[in-house]
GROMACS .gro file of N, CA and C in nm:
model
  288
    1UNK      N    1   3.882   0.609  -2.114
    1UNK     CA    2   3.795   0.722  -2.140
    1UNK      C    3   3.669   0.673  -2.210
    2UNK      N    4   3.582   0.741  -2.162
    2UNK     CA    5   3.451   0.685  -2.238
    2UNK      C    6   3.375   0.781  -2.317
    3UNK      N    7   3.319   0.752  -2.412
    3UNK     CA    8   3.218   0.787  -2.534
    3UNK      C    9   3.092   0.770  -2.490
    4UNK      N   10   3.015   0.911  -2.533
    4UNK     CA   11   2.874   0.900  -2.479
    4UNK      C   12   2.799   0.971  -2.575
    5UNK      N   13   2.708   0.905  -2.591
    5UNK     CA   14   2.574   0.994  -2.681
    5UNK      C   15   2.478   1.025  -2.630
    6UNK      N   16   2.359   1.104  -2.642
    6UNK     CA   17   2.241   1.126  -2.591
    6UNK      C   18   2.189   1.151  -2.731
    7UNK      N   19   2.025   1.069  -2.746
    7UNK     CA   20   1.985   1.131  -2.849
    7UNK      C   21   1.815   1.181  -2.791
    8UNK      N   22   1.772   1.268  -2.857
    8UNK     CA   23   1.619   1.288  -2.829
    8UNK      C   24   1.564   1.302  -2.932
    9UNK      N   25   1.422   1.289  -2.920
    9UNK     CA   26   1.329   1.299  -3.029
    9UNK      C   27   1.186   1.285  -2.961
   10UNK      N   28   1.114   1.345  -3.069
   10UNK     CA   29   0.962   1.330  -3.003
   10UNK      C   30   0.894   1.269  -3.112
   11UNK      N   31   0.748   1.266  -3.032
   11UNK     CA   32   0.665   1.120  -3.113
   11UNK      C   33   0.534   1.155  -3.047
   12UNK      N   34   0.440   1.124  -3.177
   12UNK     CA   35   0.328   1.109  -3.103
   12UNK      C   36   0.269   1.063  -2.960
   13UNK      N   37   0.353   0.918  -2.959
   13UNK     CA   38   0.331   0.851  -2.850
   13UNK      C   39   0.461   0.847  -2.794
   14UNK      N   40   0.523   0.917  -2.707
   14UNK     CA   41   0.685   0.883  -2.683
   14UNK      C   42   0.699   0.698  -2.603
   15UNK      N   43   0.575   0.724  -2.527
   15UNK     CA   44   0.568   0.625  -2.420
   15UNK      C   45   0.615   0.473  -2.527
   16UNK      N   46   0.497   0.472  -2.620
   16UNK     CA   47   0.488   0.358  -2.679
   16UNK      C   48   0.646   0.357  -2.769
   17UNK      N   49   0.709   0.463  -2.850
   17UNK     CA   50   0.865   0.437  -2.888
   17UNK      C   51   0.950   0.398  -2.796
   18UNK      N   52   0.907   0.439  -2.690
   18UNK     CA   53   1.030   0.411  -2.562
   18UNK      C   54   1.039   0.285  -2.552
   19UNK      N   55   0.908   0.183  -2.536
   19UNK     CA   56   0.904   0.069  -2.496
   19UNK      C   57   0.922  -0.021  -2.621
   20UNK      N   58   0.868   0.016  -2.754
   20UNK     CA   59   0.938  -0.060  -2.879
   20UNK      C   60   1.075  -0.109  -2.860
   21UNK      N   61   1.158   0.028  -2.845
   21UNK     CA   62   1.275   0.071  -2.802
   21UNK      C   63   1.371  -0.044  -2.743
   22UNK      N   64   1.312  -0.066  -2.620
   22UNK     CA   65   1.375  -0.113  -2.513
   22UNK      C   66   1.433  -0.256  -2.525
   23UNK      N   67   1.367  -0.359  -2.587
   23UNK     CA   68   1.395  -0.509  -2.564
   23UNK      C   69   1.541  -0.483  -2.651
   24UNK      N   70   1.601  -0.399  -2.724
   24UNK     CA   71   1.704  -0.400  -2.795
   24UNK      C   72   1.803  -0.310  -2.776
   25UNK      N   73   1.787  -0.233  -2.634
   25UNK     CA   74   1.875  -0.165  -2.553
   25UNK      C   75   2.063  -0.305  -2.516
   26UNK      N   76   2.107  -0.234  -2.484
   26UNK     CA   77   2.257  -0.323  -2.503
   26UNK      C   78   2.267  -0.252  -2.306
   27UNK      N   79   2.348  -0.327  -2.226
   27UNK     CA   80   2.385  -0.254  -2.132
   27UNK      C   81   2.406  -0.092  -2.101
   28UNK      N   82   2.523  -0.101  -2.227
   28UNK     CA   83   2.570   0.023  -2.221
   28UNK      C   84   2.448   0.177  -2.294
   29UNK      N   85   2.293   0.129  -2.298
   29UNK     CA   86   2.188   0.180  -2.319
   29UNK      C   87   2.082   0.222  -2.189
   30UNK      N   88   2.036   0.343  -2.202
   30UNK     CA   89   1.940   0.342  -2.109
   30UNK      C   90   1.805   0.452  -2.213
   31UNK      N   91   1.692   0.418  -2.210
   31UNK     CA   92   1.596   0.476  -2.254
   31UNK      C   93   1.494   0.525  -2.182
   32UNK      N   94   1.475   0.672  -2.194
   32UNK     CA   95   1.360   0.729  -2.091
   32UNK      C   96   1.241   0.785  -2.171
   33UNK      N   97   1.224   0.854  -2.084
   33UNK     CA   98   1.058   0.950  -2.133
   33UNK      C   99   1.077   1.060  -2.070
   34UNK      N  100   1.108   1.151  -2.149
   34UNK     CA  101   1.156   1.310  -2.030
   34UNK      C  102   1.080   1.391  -2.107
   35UNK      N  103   0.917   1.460  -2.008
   35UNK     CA  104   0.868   1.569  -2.059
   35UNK      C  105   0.807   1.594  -2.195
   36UNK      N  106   0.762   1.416  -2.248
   36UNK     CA  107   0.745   1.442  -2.395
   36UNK      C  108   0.837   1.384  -2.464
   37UNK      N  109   0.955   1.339  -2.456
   37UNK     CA  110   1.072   1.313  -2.560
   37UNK      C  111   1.126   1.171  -2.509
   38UNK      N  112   1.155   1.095  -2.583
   38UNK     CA  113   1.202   0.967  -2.607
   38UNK      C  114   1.375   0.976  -2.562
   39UNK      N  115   1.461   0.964  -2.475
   39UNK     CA  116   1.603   1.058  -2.442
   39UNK      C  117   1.649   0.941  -2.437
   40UNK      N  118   1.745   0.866  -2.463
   40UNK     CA  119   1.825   0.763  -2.522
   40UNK      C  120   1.983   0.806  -2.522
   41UNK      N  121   2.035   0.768  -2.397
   41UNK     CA  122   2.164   0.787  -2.298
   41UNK      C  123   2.266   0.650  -2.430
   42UNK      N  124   2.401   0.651  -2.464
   42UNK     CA  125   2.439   0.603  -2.461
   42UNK      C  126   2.635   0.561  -2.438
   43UNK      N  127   2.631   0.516  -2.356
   43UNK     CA  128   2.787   0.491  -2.336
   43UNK      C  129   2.875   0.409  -2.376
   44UNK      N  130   2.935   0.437  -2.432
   44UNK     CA  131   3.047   0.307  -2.489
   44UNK      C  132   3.226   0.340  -2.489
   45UNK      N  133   3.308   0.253  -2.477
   45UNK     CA  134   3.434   0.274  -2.410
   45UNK      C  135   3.515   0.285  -2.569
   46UNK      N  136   3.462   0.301  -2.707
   46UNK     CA  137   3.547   0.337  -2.792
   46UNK      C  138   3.480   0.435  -2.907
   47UNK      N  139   3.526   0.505  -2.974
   47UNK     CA  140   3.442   0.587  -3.049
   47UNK      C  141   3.388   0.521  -3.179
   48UNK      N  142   3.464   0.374  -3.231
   48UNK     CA  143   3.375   0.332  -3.312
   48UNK      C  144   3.247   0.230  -3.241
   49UNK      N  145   3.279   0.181  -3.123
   49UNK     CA  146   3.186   0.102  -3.073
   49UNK      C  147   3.067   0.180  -3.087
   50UNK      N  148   3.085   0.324  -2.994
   50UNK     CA  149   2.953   0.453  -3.015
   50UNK      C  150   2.899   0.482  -3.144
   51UNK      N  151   2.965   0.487  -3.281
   51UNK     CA  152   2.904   0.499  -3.364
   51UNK      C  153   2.836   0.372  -3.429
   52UNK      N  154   2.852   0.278  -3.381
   52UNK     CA  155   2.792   0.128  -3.376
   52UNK      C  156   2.668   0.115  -3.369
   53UNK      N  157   2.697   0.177  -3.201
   53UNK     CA  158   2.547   0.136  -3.169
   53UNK      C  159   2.441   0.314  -3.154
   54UNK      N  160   2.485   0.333  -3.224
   54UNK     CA  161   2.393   0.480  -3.286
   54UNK      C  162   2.354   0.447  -3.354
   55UNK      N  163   2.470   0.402  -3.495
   55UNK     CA  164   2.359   0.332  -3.601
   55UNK      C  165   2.280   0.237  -3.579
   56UNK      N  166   2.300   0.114  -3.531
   56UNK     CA  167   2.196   0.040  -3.499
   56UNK      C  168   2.069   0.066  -3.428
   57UNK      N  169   2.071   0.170  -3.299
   57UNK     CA  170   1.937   0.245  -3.228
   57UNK      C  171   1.863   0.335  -3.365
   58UNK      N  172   1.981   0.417  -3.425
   58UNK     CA  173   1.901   0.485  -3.522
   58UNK      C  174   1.783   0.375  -3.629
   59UNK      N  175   1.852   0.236  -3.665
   59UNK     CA  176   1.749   0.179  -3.713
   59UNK      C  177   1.681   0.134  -3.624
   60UNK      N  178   1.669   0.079  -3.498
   60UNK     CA  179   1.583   0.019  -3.446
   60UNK      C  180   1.438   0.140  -3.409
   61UNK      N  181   1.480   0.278  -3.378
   61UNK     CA  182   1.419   0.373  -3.380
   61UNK      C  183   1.334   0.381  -3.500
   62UNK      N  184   1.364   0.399  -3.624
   62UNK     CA  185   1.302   0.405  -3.732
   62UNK      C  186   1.212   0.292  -3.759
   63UNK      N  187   1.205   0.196  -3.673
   63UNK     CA  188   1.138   0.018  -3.677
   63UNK      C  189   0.991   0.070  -3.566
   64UNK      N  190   1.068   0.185  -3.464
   64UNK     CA  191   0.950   0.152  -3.342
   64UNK      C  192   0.838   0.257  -3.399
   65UNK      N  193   0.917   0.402  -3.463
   65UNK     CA  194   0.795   0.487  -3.540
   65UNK      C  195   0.709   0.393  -3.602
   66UNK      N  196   0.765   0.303  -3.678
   66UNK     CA  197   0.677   0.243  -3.781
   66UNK      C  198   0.548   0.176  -3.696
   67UNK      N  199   0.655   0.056  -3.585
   67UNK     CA  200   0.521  -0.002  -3.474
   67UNK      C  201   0.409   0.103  -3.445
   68UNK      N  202   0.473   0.221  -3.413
   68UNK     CA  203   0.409   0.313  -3.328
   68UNK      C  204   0.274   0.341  -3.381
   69UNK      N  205   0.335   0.420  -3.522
   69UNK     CA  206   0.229   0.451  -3.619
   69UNK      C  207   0.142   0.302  -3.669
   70UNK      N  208   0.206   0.251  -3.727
   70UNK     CA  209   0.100   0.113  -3.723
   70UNK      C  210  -0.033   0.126  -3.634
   71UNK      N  211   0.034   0.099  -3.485
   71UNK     CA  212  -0.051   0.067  -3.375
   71UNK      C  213  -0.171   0.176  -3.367
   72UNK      N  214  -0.173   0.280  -3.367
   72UNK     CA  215  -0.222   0.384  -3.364
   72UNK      C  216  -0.331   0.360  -3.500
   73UNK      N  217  -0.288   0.335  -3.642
   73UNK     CA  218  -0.442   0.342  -3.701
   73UNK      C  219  -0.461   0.245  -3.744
   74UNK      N  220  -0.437   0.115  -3.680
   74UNK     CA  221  -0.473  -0.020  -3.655
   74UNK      C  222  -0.581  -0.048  -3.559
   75UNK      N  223  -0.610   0.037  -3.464
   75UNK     CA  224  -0.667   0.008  -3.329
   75UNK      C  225  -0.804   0.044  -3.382
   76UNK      N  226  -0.949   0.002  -3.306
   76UNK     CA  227  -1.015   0.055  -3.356
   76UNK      C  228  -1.149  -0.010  -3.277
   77UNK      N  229  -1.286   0.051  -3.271
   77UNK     CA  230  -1.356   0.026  -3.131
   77UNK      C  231  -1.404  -0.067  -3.122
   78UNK      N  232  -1.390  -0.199  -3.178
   78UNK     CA  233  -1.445  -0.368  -3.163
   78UNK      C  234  -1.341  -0.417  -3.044
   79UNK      N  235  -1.473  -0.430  -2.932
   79UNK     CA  236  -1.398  -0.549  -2.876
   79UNK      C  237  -1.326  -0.649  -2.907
   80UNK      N  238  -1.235  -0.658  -2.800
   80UNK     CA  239  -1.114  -0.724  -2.854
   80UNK      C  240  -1.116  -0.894  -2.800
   81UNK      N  241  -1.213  -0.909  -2.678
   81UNK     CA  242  -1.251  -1.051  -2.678
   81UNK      C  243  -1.373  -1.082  -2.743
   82UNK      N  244  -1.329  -1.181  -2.864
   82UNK     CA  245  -1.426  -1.200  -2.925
   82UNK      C  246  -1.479  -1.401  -2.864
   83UNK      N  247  -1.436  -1.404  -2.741
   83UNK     CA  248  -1.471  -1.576  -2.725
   83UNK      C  249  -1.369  -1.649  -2.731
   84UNK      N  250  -1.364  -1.795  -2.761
   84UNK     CA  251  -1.321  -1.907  -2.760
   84UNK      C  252  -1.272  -1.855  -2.959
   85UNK      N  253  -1.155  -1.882  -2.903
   85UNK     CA  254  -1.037  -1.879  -3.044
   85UNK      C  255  -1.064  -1.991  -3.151
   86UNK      N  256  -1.114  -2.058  -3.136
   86UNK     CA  257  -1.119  -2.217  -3.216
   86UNK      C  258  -1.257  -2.276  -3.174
   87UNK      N  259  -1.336  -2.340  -3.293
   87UNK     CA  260  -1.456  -2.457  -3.264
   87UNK      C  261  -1.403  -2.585  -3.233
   88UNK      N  262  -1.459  -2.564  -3.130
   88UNK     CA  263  -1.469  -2.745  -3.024
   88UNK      C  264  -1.592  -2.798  -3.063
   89UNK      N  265  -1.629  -2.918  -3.007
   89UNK     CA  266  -1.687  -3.030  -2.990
   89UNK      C  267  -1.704  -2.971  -2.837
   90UNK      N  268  -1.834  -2.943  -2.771
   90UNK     CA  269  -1.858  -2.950  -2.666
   90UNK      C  270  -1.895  -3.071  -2.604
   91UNK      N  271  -1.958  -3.161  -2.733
   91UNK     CA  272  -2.016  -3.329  -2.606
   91UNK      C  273  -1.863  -3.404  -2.606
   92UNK      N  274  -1.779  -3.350  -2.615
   92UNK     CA  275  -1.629  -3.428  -2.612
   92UNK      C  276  -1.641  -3.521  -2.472
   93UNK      N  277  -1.647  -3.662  -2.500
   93UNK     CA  278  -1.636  -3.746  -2.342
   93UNK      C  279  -1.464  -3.724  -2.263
   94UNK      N  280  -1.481  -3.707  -2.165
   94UNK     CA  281  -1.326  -3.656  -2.101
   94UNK      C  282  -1.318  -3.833  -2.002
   95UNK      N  283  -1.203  -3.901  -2.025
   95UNK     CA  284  -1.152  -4.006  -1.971
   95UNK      C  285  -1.114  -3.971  -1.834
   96UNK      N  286  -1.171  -4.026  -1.722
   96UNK     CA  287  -1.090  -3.972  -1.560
   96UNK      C  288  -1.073  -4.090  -1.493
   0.00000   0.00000   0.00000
């Protein structure tokens, strides 16, 4: 018999929690975007395994708000290529 959770929640950005989200999905995880809401399916074959990995999504969730929000008033209208990352030596002689 199997154990299943669904959780939802909404977010400014659902898109961007979803994908925080994801690299720390387990098999028995699936994470969507339904209509606005972040919907986070989960199945597991024992009832403490399920409360396992609830708690653990519940923190990883509370990790991606943080990215989320971060990202959001971090961003800001300076181009983002600013050039060559490091000063070179342009007369560098190249050996061929």
């Amino acid at each position: 018999m199997s154990r299943r959770a669904t959780i939802r929640t909404t977010h400014d950005d659902t898109a961007l929690v979803a994908r925080a989200l994801e690299p720390d999905n387990t098999d028995e995880m699936a994470t969507t975007v339904d209509d606005g809401t972040v919907v986070t399916r989960i199945d597991r074959g024992t009832t403490s395994g399920l409360q396992s990995t609830v708690d653990d999504y519940v923190v990883n969730l509370a990790v991606a708000i943080d990215v989320a929000s971060t990202t959001r008033t971090e961003q800001d209208d300076r181009p983002t290529d600013t050039g060559p990352v490091s000063d070179h030596d342009t007369d560098t002689t190249h050996n061929e």
